[in-house]
mmCIF file of C-alpha atoms in Angstrom:
data_model
loop_
_atom_site.group_PDB
_atom_site.id
_atom_site.type_symbol
_atom_site.label_atom_id
_atom_site.label_comp_id
_atom_site.label_asym_id
_atom_site.label_seq_id
_atom_site.Cartn_x
_atom_site.Cartn_y
_atom_site.Cartn_z
ATOM 1 C CA MET A 1 -47.384 23.238 65.036
ATOM 2 C CA ALA A 2 -49.343 26.121 63.544
ATOM 3 C CA ALA A 3 -48.221 29.514 64.832
ATOM 4 C CA VAL A 4 -49.745 32.935 64.477
ATOM 5 C CA SER A 5 -48.392 36.333 65.466
ATOM 6 C CA GLY A 6 -50.059 39.711 65.750
ATOM 7 C CA CYS A 7 -49.999 43.361 66.764
ATOM 8 C CA SER A 8 -52.368 46.324 66.905
ATOM 9 C CA ILE A 9 -52.329 49.907 65.744
ATOM 10 C CA GLY A 10 -53.455 53.067 67.474
ATOM 11 C CA ASP A 11 -56.947 54.397 67.976
ATOM 12 C CA ILE A 12 -59.384 55.893 65.504
ATOM 13 C CA ARG A 13 -61.454 58.216 67.651
ATOM 14 C CA ARG A 14 -64.106 59.217 65.165
ATOM 15 C CA THR A 15 -67.779 58.297 65.216
ATOM 16 C CA PRO A 16 -68.686 56.109 62.210
ATOM 17 C CA PRO A 17 -70.280 58.211 59.459
ATOM 18 C CA ALA A 18 -73.902 58.069 58.380
ATOM 19 C CA PRO A 19 -74.864 55.822 55.455
ATOM 20 C CA PRO A 20 -73.359 56.963 52.136
ATOM 21 C CA SER A 21 -74.727 60.023 50.387
ATOM 22 C CA ALA A 22 -74.588 60.726 46.689
ATOM 23 C CA SER A 23 -70.863 61.537 46.890
ATOM 24 C CA VAL A 24 -67.936 60.292 48.931
ATOM 25 C CA LYS A 25 -65.585 62.949 50.257
ATOM 26 C CA PRO A 26 -62.302 62.488 52.125
ATOM 27 C CA SER A 27 -63.863 64.117 55.194
ATOM 28 C CA GLU A 28 -66.338 61.221 55.428
ATOM 29 C CA SER A 29 -63.547 58.685 55.886
ATOM 30 C CA ALA A 30 -61.977 57.682 59.163
ATOM 31 C CA ASP A 31 -58.367 58.775 59.716
ATOM 32 C CA LEU A 32 -55.868 55.958 59.997
ATOM 33 C CA PRO A 33 -53.622 55.720 63.065
ATOM 34 C CA PRO A 34 -49.893 56.383 62.791
ATOM 35 C CA THR A 35 -48.515 54.337 65.692
ATOM 36 C CA ILE A 36 -47.977 50.680 66.566
ATOM 37 C CA ASP A 37 -48.871 49.065 69.905
ATOM 38 C CA PRO A 38 -47.201 45.909 71.314
ATOM 39 C CA VAL A 39 -48.619 42.474 70.556
ATOM 40 C CA ALA A 40 -51.873 42.324 72.442
ATOM 41 C CA GLU A 41 -51.988 38.618 73.257
ATOM 42 C CA VAL A 42 -50.551 35.264 72.232
ATOM 43 C CA ARG A 43 -53.152 32.517 72.573
ATOM 44 C CA ARG A 44 -51.311 29.213 72.721
ATOM 45 C CA HIS A 45 -52.943 25.826 73.247
ATOM 46 C CA ARG A 46 -51.760 22.236 72.767
ATOM 47 C CA LEU A 47 -54.249 19.768 71.287
ATOM 48 C CA ALA A 48 -54.222 16.002 71.745
ATOM 49 C CA VAL A 49 -53.570 15.434 68.035
ATOM 50 C CA PRO A 50 -50.780 13.116 66.802
ATOM 51 C CA GLN A 51 -48.039 14.910 64.895
ATOM 52 C CA ARG A 52 -48.672 12.816 61.767
ATOM 53 C CA TYR A 53 -51.751 14.968 61.071
ATOM 54 C CA ASP A 54 -51.413 17.779 58.569
ATOM 55 C CA ARG A 55 -52.178 21.349 59.569
ATOM 56 C CA PRO A 56 -55.844 21.877 60.373
ATOM 57 C CA HIS A 57 -58.391 23.848 58.417
ATOM 58 C CA VAL A 58 -59.434 26.649 60.797
ATOM 59 C CA GLU A 59 -62.622 28.708 60.473
ATOM 60 C CA PHE A 60 -63.805 31.499 62.776
ATOM 61 C CA VAL A 61 -67.457 32.548 62.944
ATOM 62 C CA ASP A 62 -66.751 35.636 65.041
ATOM 63 C CA ALA A 63 -64.056 36.934 67.376
ATOM 64 C CA GLU A 64 -64.719 34.149 69.900
ATOM 65 C CA LEU A 65 -66.194 31.108 68.118
ATOM 66 C CA GLY A 66 -64.016 29.006 65.836
ATOM 67 C CA TYR A 67 -63.442 25.460 64.637
ATOM 68 C CA ALA A 68 -60.402 23.413 63.606
ATOM 69 C CA LEU A 69 -60.687 20.326 61.382
ATOM 70 C CA PHE A 70 -57.777 17.883 61.109
ATOM 71 C CA ALA A 71 -58.665 15.826 58.025
ATOM 72 C CA ALA A 72 -55.431 14.470 56.525
ATOM 73 C CA CYS A 73 -52.191 12.733 57.490
ATOM 74 C CA ASP A 74 -49.046 13.084 55.389
ATOM 75 C CA GLY A 75 -51.130 14.555 52.602
ATOM 76 C CA GLN A 76 -53.564 11.623 52.489
ATOM 77 C CA PRO A 77 -57.295 11.907 53.319
ATOM 78 C CA SER A 78 -58.837 10.543 56.497
ATOM 79 C CA GLY A 79 -58.855 6.772 56.908
ATOM 80 C CA PRO A 80 -58.876 4.080 59.588
ATOM 81 C CA ASP A 81 -55.407 5.163 60.763
ATOM 82 C CA CYS A 82 -56.175 8.861 60.355
ATOM 83 C CA PRO A 83 -59.779 9.654 61.356
ATOM 84 C CA ALA A 84 -60.884 13.281 61.045
ATOM 85 C CA LEU A 85 -60.620 15.229 64.302
ATOM 86 C CA LEU A 86 -62.818 18.207 65.109
ATOM 87 C CA TRP A 87 -62.164 20.910 67.730
ATOM 88 C CA SER A 88 -63.866 24.142 68.732
ATOM 89 C CA THR A 89 -62.977 27.290 70.638
ATOM 90 C CA ARG A 90 -65.395 29.692 72.305
ATOM 91 C CA ASP A 91 -62.832 32.177 73.581
ATOM 92 C CA GLY A 92 -60.951 33.233 70.463
ATOM 93 C CA GLY A 93 -58.415 30.407 70.489
ATOM 94 C CA ARG A 94 -57.324 30.682 74.116
ATOM 95 C CA SER A 95 -58.649 27.153 74.705
ATOM 96 C CA TRP A 96 -60.006 24.345 72.496
ATOM 97 C CA GLN A 97 -62.465 21.529 73.127
ATOM 98 C CA ARG A 98 -62.719 18.213 71.266
ATOM 99 C CA LEU A 99 -65.973 17.588 69.366
ATOM 100 C CA ARG A 100 -67.214 14.269 68.040
ATOM 101 C CA HIS A 101 -66.859 14.189 64.265
ATOM 102 C CA PRO A 102 -69.999 12.443 62.956
ATOM 103 C CA ARG A 103 -68.232 10.795 59.954
ATOM 104 C CA PRO A 104 -64.480 10.731 60.638
ATOM 105 C CA ILE A 105 -63.565 8.431 57.724
ATOM 106 C CA ALA A 106 -64.358 9.637 54.201
ATOM 107 C CA ASP A 107 -62.748 10.169 50.812
ATOM 108 C CA GLU A 108 -62.798 13.929 51.317
ATOM 109 C CA GLN A 109 -63.572 16.139 54.327
ATOM 110 C CA GLN A 110 -64.670 19.780 54.164
ATOM 111 C CA MET A 111 -65.882 22.263 56.781
ATOM 112 C CA TYR A 112 -67.967 25.415 56.391
ATOM 113 C CA THR A 113 -69.200 27.868 59.016
ATOM 114 C CA ALA A 114 -71.753 30.662 59.248
ATOM 115 C CA PRO A 115 -73.405 32.381 62.211
ATOM 116 C CA GLY A 116 -75.453 29.679 63.917
ATOM 117 C CA VAL A 117 -74.364 26.808 61.632
ATOM 118 C CA LEU A 118 -71.451 24.379 61.393
ATOM 119 C CA ALA A 119 -71.521 22.244 58.235
ATOM 120 C CA LEU A 120 -69.332 19.208 57.496
ATOM 121 C CA LEU A 121 -69.178 17.557 54.069
ATOM 122 C CA ALA A 122 -67.800 13.997 54.122
ATOM 123 C CA LYS A 123 -67.737 12.786 50.523
ATOM 124 C CA PRO A 124 -69.365 10.577 49.319
ATOM 125 C CA HIS A 125 -71.518 10.183 52.446
ATOM 126 C CA GLY A 126 -73.197 13.617 52.446
ATOM 127 C CA TRP A 127 -73.512 16.515 54.867
ATOM 128 C CA TRP A 128 -73.724 16.807 58.645
ATOM 129 C CA THR A 129 -74.965 20.126 59.998
ATOM 130 C CA SER A 130 -75.080 21.439 63.551
ATOM 131 C CA THR A 131 -76.964 24.426 64.939
ATOM 132 C CA ASP A 132 -75.770 23.960 68.541
ATOM 133 C CA GLY A 133 -72.027 24.450 68.168
ATOM 134 C CA GLY A 134 -71.186 20.855 67.239
ATOM 135 C CA ARG A 135 -72.910 19.129 70.158
ATOM 136 C CA SER A 136 -75.285 17.360 67.754
ATOM 137 C CA PHE A 137 -75.515 16.932 63.974
ATOM 138 C CA ARG A 138 -78.216 16.251 61.396
ATOM 139 C CA HIS A 139 -77.332 14.081 58.397
ATOM 140 C CA SER A 140 -78.252 14.965 54.796
ATOM 141 C CA PRO A 141 -77.222 12.050 52.531
ATOM 142 C CA SER A 142 -77.188 14.107 49.313
ATOM 143 C CA GLU A 143 -74.232 16.270 48.315
ATOM 144 C CA ALA A 144 -76.675 19.131 47.648
ATOM 145 C CA ASP A 145 -76.476 21.966 50.180
ATOM 146 C CA PRO A 146 -78.499 20.978 53.288
ATOM 147 C CA PRO A 147 -81.436 23.173 54.395
ATOM 148 C CA GLN A 148 -79.718 24.372 57.577
ATOM 149 C CA TRP A 149 -76.759 25.658 55.559
ATOM 150 C CA GLN A 150 -78.909 27.278 52.880
ATOM 151 C CA ALA A 151 -81.005 29.041 55.505
ATOM 152 C CA ALA A 152 -77.838 30.648 56.881
ATOM 153 C CA GLN A 153 -77.010 32.180 53.479
ATOM 154 C CA GLY A 154 -79.834 34.714 53.606
ATOM 155 C CA ARG A 155 -83.319 35.068 52.159
ATOM 156 C CA PHE A 156 -82.064 35.646 48.593
ATOM 157 C CA GLN A 157 -79.501 33.416 46.896
ATOM 158 C CA LEU A 158 -78.405 32.318 43.442
ATOM 159 C CA VAL A 159 -80.029 29.071 42.320
ATOM 160 C CA GLN A 160 -77.167 26.729 41.429
ATOM 161 C CA GLY A 161 -76.973 25.737 37.798
ATOM 162 C CA THR A 162 -79.584 28.238 36.619
ATOM 163 C CA GLY A 163 -78.016 31.670 37.103
ATOM 164 C CA LYS A 164 -81.270 32.953 38.586
ATOM 165 C CA VAL A 165 -82.058 34.772 41.812
ATOM 166 C CA GLY A 166 -84.054 32.639 44.230
ATOM 167 C CA ARG A 167 -85.807 33.193 47.537
ATOM 168 C CA TRP A 168 -85.393 30.703 50.375
ATOM 169 C CA THR A 169 -88.821 29.570 51.599
ATOM 170 C CA GLY A 170 -87.556 27.579 54.569
ATOM 171 C CA THR A 171 -87.629 24.313 52.638
ATOM 172 C CA LYS A 172 -86.731 25.224 49.059
ATOM 173 C CA LEU A 173 -84.940 27.861 47.007
ATOM 174 C CA ARG A 174 -87.525 29.116 44.485
ATOM 175 C CA PRO A 175 -86.584 31.354 41.519
ATOM 176 C CA LEU A 176 -88.180 34.795 41.632
ATOM 177 C CA PRO A 177 -90.892 35.408 39.024
ATOM 178 C CA THR A 178 -89.084 38.565 37.918
ATOM 179 C CA GLN A 179 -85.351 38.284 37.279
ATOM 180 C CA PRO A 180 -82.767 41.062 36.852
ATOM 181 C CA ARG A 181 -81.928 41.564 33.179
ATOM 182 C CA LEU A 182 -78.167 41.238 33.402
ATOM 183 C CA PRO A 183 -75.758 39.404 31.058
ATOM 184 C CA ALA A 184 -74.391 37.382 33.984
ATOM 185 C CA LEU A 185 -74.916 36.912 37.719
ATOM 186 C CA ASN A 186 -72.129 36.144 40.191
ATOM 187 C CA THR A 187 -73.749 37.219 43.449
ATOM 188 C CA VAL A 188 -76.905 38.519 45.096
ATOM 189 C CA LEU A 189 -77.092 40.185 48.488
ATOM 190 C CA GLU A 190 -79.719 41.882 50.649
ATOM 191 C CA LEU A 191 -78.775 44.714 53.004
ATOM 192 C CA ASP A 192 -80.616 43.086 55.932
ATOM 193 C CA GLY A 193 -83.346 45.686 56.252
ATOM 194 C CA ARG A 194 -80.981 48.617 56.832
ATOM 195 C CA SER A 195 -81.773 51.949 55.190
ATOM 196 C CA VAL A 196 -79.723 53.953 52.739
ATOM 197 C CA SER A 197 -80.265 57.716 52.446
ATOM 198 C CA SER A 198 -79.999 59.879 49.356
ATOM 199 C CA GLY A 199 -80.768 63.587 49.300
ATOM 200 C CA GLY A 200 -82.603 63.339 52.606
ATOM 201 C CA THR A 201 -84.827 60.471 51.413
ATOM 202 C CA GLU A 202 -84.674 57.132 53.224
ATOM 203 C CA PHE A 203 -84.936 53.826 51.363
ATOM 204 C CA ASP A 204 -85.330 50.339 52.760
ATOM 205 C CA GLY A 205 -82.186 48.221 52.505
ATOM 206 C CA PRO A 206 -81.921 47.111 48.869
ATOM 207 C CA LEU A 207 -81.439 43.733 47.210
ATOM 208 C CA VAL A 208 -78.522 43.848 44.755
ATOM 209 C CA ALA A 209 -77.627 41.391 41.992
ATOM 210 C CA ALA A 210 -74.311 41.732 40.175
ATOM 211 C CA GLY A 211 -72.103 39.920 37.726
ATOM 212 C CA ALA A 212 -69.341 40.243 35.155
ATOM 213 C CA GLY A 213 -70.296 39.691 31.525
ATOM 214 C CA GLU A 214 -68.302 37.859 28.884
ATOM 215 C CA ASP A 215 -67.113 41.282 27.714
ATOM 216 C CA GLY A 216 -65.387 41.807 31.081
ATOM 217 C CA ARG A 217 -67.775 44.620 32.015
ATOM 218 C CA PRO A 218 -69.470 44.904 35.434
ATOM 219 C CA TYR A 219 -73.269 44.842 35.648
ATOM 220 C CA ALA A 220 -75.596 45.389 38.608
ATOM 221 C CA ALA A 221 -79.297 45.746 39.330
ATOM 222 C CA ILE A 222 -81.125 46.873 42.482
ATOM 223 C CA SER A 223 -84.545 45.911 43.790
ATOM 224 C CA TRP A 224 -86.231 48.035 46.463
ATOM 225 C CA ASN A 225 -89.233 45.691 46.825
ATOM 226 C CA GLU A 226 -87.717 42.270 47.575
ATOM 227 C CA GLY A 227 -87.197 41.269 43.962
ATOM 228 C CA ARG A 228 -90.656 42.062 42.567
ATOM 229 C CA SER A 229 -89.044 44.548 40.172
ATOM 230 C CA TRP A 230 -85.475 45.457 39.269
ATOM 231 C CA GLN A 231 -83.697 48.627 38.245
ATOM 232 C CA GLU A 232 -80.493 48.190 36.293
ATOM 233 C CA THR A 233 -77.859 50.494 37.774
ATOM 234 C CA PRO A 234 -74.937 51.367 35.482
ATOM 235 C CA VAL A 235 -71.532 50.615 36.953
ATOM 236 C CA PRO A 236 -68.890 53.164 35.926
ATOM 237 C CA GLU A 237 -66.349 51.587 33.597
ATOM 238 C CA PHE A 238 -62.639 51.436 34.265
ATOM 239 C CA ASP A 239 -59.518 50.607 32.300
ATOM 240 C CA GLY A 240 -59.525 46.819 32.557
ATOM 241 C CA GLU A 241 -61.742 43.767 32.791
ATOM 242 C CA VAL A 242 -63.655 42.059 35.586
ATOM 243 C CA GLY A 243 -63.783 38.271 35.880
ATOM 244 C CA VAL A 244 -66.146 37.987 38.858
ATOM 245 C CA LEU A 245 -68.209 40.755 40.459
ATOM 246 C CA ARG A 246 -69.262 40.343 44.103
ATOM 247 C CA VAL A 247 -71.496 42.419 46.387
ATOM 248 C CA LYS A 248 -70.217 43.134 49.911
ATOM 249 C CA ALA A 249 -72.143 44.666 52.819
ATOM 250 C CA VAL A 250 -70.339 46.724 55.482
ATOM 251 C CA SER A 251 -71.345 49.347 58.031
ATOM 252 C CA ASP A 252 -71.656 52.129 55.469
ATOM 253 C CA GLY A 253 -73.698 50.178 52.929
ATOM 254 C CA LEU A 254 -72.999 48.092 49.846
ATOM 255 C CA TRP A 255 -69.874 47.738 47.735
ATOM 256 C CA LEU A 256 -69.000 45.972 44.503
ATOM 257 C CA VAL A 257 -65.663 44.162 44.368
ATOM 258 C CA GLY A 258 -64.586 43.233 40.851
ATOM 259 C CA GLU A 259 -62.034 40.444 40.853
ATOM 260 C CA ARG A 260 -59.765 40.593 37.836
ATOM 261 C CA PRO A 261 -59.599 37.631 35.414
ATOM 262 C CA ASP A 262 -56.065 36.747 36.514
ATOM 263 C CA ARG A 263 -57.128 36.864 40.236
ATOM 264 C CA ILE A 264 -53.861 38.746 40.883
ATOM 265 C CA SER A 265 -54.356 42.297 39.612
ATOM 266 C CA PHE A 266 -55.854 44.753 42.076
ATOM 267 C CA PRO A 267 -59.677 44.516 42.188
ATOM 268 C CA ALA A 268 -61.955 47.249 40.900
ATOM 269 C CA LEU A 269 -64.143 48.839 43.605
ATOM 270 C CA TRP A 270 -67.463 50.663 43.578
ATOM 271 C CA ARG A 271 -69.535 52.032 46.467
ATOM 272 C CA LEU A 272 -73.313 52.459 46.469
ATOM 273 C CA ALA A 273 -73.967 56.195 46.872
ATOM 274 C CA GLY A 274 -77.701 56.733 47.094
ATOM 275 C CA GLN A 275 -79.062 54.759 44.123
ATOM 276 C CA SER A 276 -75.963 54.773 41.914
ATOM 277 C CA TRP A 277 -72.467 53.295 42.006
ATOM 278 C CA GLN A 278 -69.354 55.406 42.475
ATOM 279 C CA ARG A 279 -65.891 54.182 41.520
ATOM 280 C CA VAL A 280 -63.457 54.056 44.475
ATOM 281 C CA ARG A 281 -59.722 54.213 43.840
ATOM 282 C CA ALA A 282 -56.696 55.857 45.374
ATOM 283 C CA GLU A 283 -53.480 57.385 44.205
ATOM 284 C CA GLY A 284 -50.593 55.036 44.871
ATOM 285 C CA GLN A 285 -52.681 51.873 45.312
ATOM 286 C CA PRO A 286 -50.783 48.657 44.459
ATOM 287 C CA GLU A 287 -51.138 46.964 41.082
ATOM 288 C CA SER A 288 -51.988 43.604 42.658
ATOM 289 C CA GLY A 289 -53.466 42.290 45.879
ATOM 290 C CA GLN A 290 -56.697 41.863 47.823
ATOM 291 C CA ALA A 291 -59.226 44.544 48.793
ATOM 292 C CA VAL A 292 -61.735 44.231 51.652
ATOM 293 C CA PRO A 293 -64.127 47.133 52.379
ATOM 294 C CA LEU A 294 -64.300 47.815 56.127
ATOM 295 C CA GLY A 295 -66.749 50.731 56.372
ATOM 296 C CA ALA A 296 -66.330 54.498 56.841
ATOM 297 C CA GLY A 297 -64.920 54.607 53.320
ATOM 298 C CA VAL A 298 -61.893 52.528 54.391
ATOM 299 C CA VAL A 299 -60.774 49.562 52.271
ATOM 300 C CA ALA A 300 -58.184 47.178 53.708
ATOM 301 C CA VAL A 301 -55.518 46.113 51.211
ATOM 302 C CA ILE A 302 -53.148 43.153 51.255
ATOM 303 C CA SER A 303 -50.489 43.138 48.539
ATOM 304 C CA PRO A 304 -46.860 42.040 47.973
ATOM 305 C CA ARG A 305 -45.783 45.253 49.720
ATOM 306 C CA GLY A 306 -47.734 44.282 52.868
ATOM 307 C CA ALA A 307 -50.867 45.732 54.440
ATOM 308 C CA GLY A 308 -52.410 49.069 53.606
ATOM 309 C CA ALA A 309 -55.674 50.896 53.102
ATOM 310 C CA LEU A 310 -57.537 53.096 50.676
ATOM 311 C CA VAL A 311 -58.915 56.101 52.551
ATOM 312 C CA GLY A 312 -60.011 59.509 51.336
ATOM 313 C CA GLY A 313 -58.663 58.957 47.827
ATOM 314 C CA ARG A 314 -55.184 58.007 48.984
ATOM 315 C CA TYR A 315 -53.309 54.799 49.748
ATOM 316 C CA VAL A 316 -51.469 54.415 53.057
ATOM 317 C CA ASP A 317 -49.353 51.574 54.397
ATOM 318 C CA LEU A 318 -50.503 49.895 57.611
ATOM 319 C CA PRO A 319 -48.253 48.157 60.169
ATOM 320 C CA TRP A 320 -50.360 44.992 60.290
ATOM 321 C CA PRO A 321 -48.725 41.548 60.627
ATOM 322 C CA VAL A 322 -50.450 40.377 57.438
ATOM 323 C CA THR A 323 -48.619 39.385 54.260
ATOM 324 C CA ALA A 324 -49.547 38.656 50.659
ATOM 325 C CA GLU A 325 -49.695 34.954 51.594
ATOM 326 C CA HIS A 326 -52.714 35.563 53.817
ATOM 327 C CA HIS A 327 -56.337 35.543 52.711
ATOM 328 C CA LEU A 328 -58.203 38.411 54.377
ATOM 329 C CA GLN A 329 -61.862 38.083 55.367
ATOM 330 C CA LEU A 330 -64.271 40.348 57.269
ATOM 331 C CA LEU A 331 -66.593 38.395 59.577
ATOM 332 C CA PRO A 332 -70.188 39.486 60.297
ATOM 333 C CA ASP A 333 -69.218 40.855 63.735
ATOM 334 C CA GLY A 334 -66.505 43.060 62.193
ATOM 335 C CA THR A 335 -63.524 40.842 63.061
ATOM 336 C CA LEU A 336 -60.809 40.517 60.419
ATOM 337 C CA VAL A 337 -59.423 37.022 59.857
ATOM 338 C CA ALA A 338 -56.191 36.568 57.914
ATOM 339 C CA SER A 339 -55.578 32.921 56.993
ATOM 340 C CA GLY A 340 -52.264 31.772 55.556
ATOM 341 C CA PRO A 341 -50.201 28.619 55.088
ATOM 342 C CA GLU A 342 -48.481 29.140 58.427
ATOM 343 C CA SER A 343 -50.860 31.354 60.388
ATOM 344 C CA VAL A 344 -54.359 32.544 61.251
ATOM 345 C CA LEU A 345 -54.619 36.089 62.590
ATOM 346 C CA LEU A 346 -57.580 37.712 64.348
ATOM 347 C CA GLY A 347 -57.935 41.492 64.124
ATOM 348 C CA THR A 348 -60.584 43.140 66.285
ATOM 349 C CA GLY A 349 -61.491 46.809 66.395
ATOM 350 C CA HIS A 350 -62.940 49.332 63.952
ATOM 351 C CA PHE A 351 -61.934 50.234 60.409
ATOM 352 C CA GLY A 352 -58.105 50.569 60.316
ATOM 353 C CA ASP A 353 -57.680 50.394 64.091
ATOM 354 C CA ARG A 354 -57.081 46.684 64.747
ATOM 355 C CA THR A 355 -55.724 44.732 67.686
ATOM 356 C CA TRP A 356 -54.132 41.604 66.231
ATOM 357 C CA ALA A 357 -54.134 38.442 68.346
ATOM 358 C CA ALA A 358 -51.696 35.555 67.984
ATOM 359 C CA VAL A 359 -53.424 32.156 68.004
ATOM 360 C CA VAL A 360 -51.025 29.232 68.282
ATOM 361 C CA ILE A 361 -52.202 25.629 67.856
ATOM 362 C CA GLU A 362 -49.698 22.988 68.917
ATOM 363 C CA THR A 363 -50.033 19.213 68.556
ATOM 364 C CA ASP A 364 -48.564 16.271 70.429
#
């Protein structure tokens, strides 16, 4: 049985701020609530899955749509006596429906989700992708990413094996004629046509490429014309090194999250303010843990001391039911998902105000 517990915290009654200006002040950040509400809801459902199956791999696309893949028994991959089982929920885990897995027996089973796409990799037989919630699948025999999955990753992506920025044409990922001049690239992200203001001037949503060099320094470049030209944007240094530098988009614009080489130390954070990057840190922040920008200048933190947030230049503890064993992720619709060895938690709401649901999957 996989069990999940949850709670919520009080309201943040402040209108989300405008896109970031050239500076970030404490007054621009949402206040964090001081009180705890009771558990909002426990969503318990029993699935017709024999107990010999290992815990499922669970992925949520948004607050309502999710999938559960049972792909191993007693630590062994799917086989004739342990075919992969696929389930879906369309009401946030309150109920689950069985889906037909298109290739239930394989050496290795993996599942990936994105808005509008469910992708299953059954090695060595290839990919099966669905754009209708798992009712039908299309087979791609190669282990290369299938077109339906690549299309869901955005117009601009990194071309595997080349370290170049490419544009998805609908059938192929083609490298851009002009590439950002950076020592390394870890990620590229477009701000989906949103605008960022600076000094009263509005700019179209930028395309940002970023990476950590062999020297451990962060590097980033911005294009305001869909990759036809690039402007290298210096990233303020900090006392430490970055192993991987990722771009994240939230309601107040773009952030850089610099994962440390040991993947344990607390990440370095920068926020795009106008056309330059500003370092974001807080007094009292933990020395290790995860950091997930939420918007309104609020960064959720999960560390050995529990849950917290960076807000207005200070660190505050939060009474969330999330521990250092959970992996925290912000979904496109704003839902927080915390996945751990024993639980999956769904947190809906805004910024630090989250109502945490308990999703419980039981098996026969």
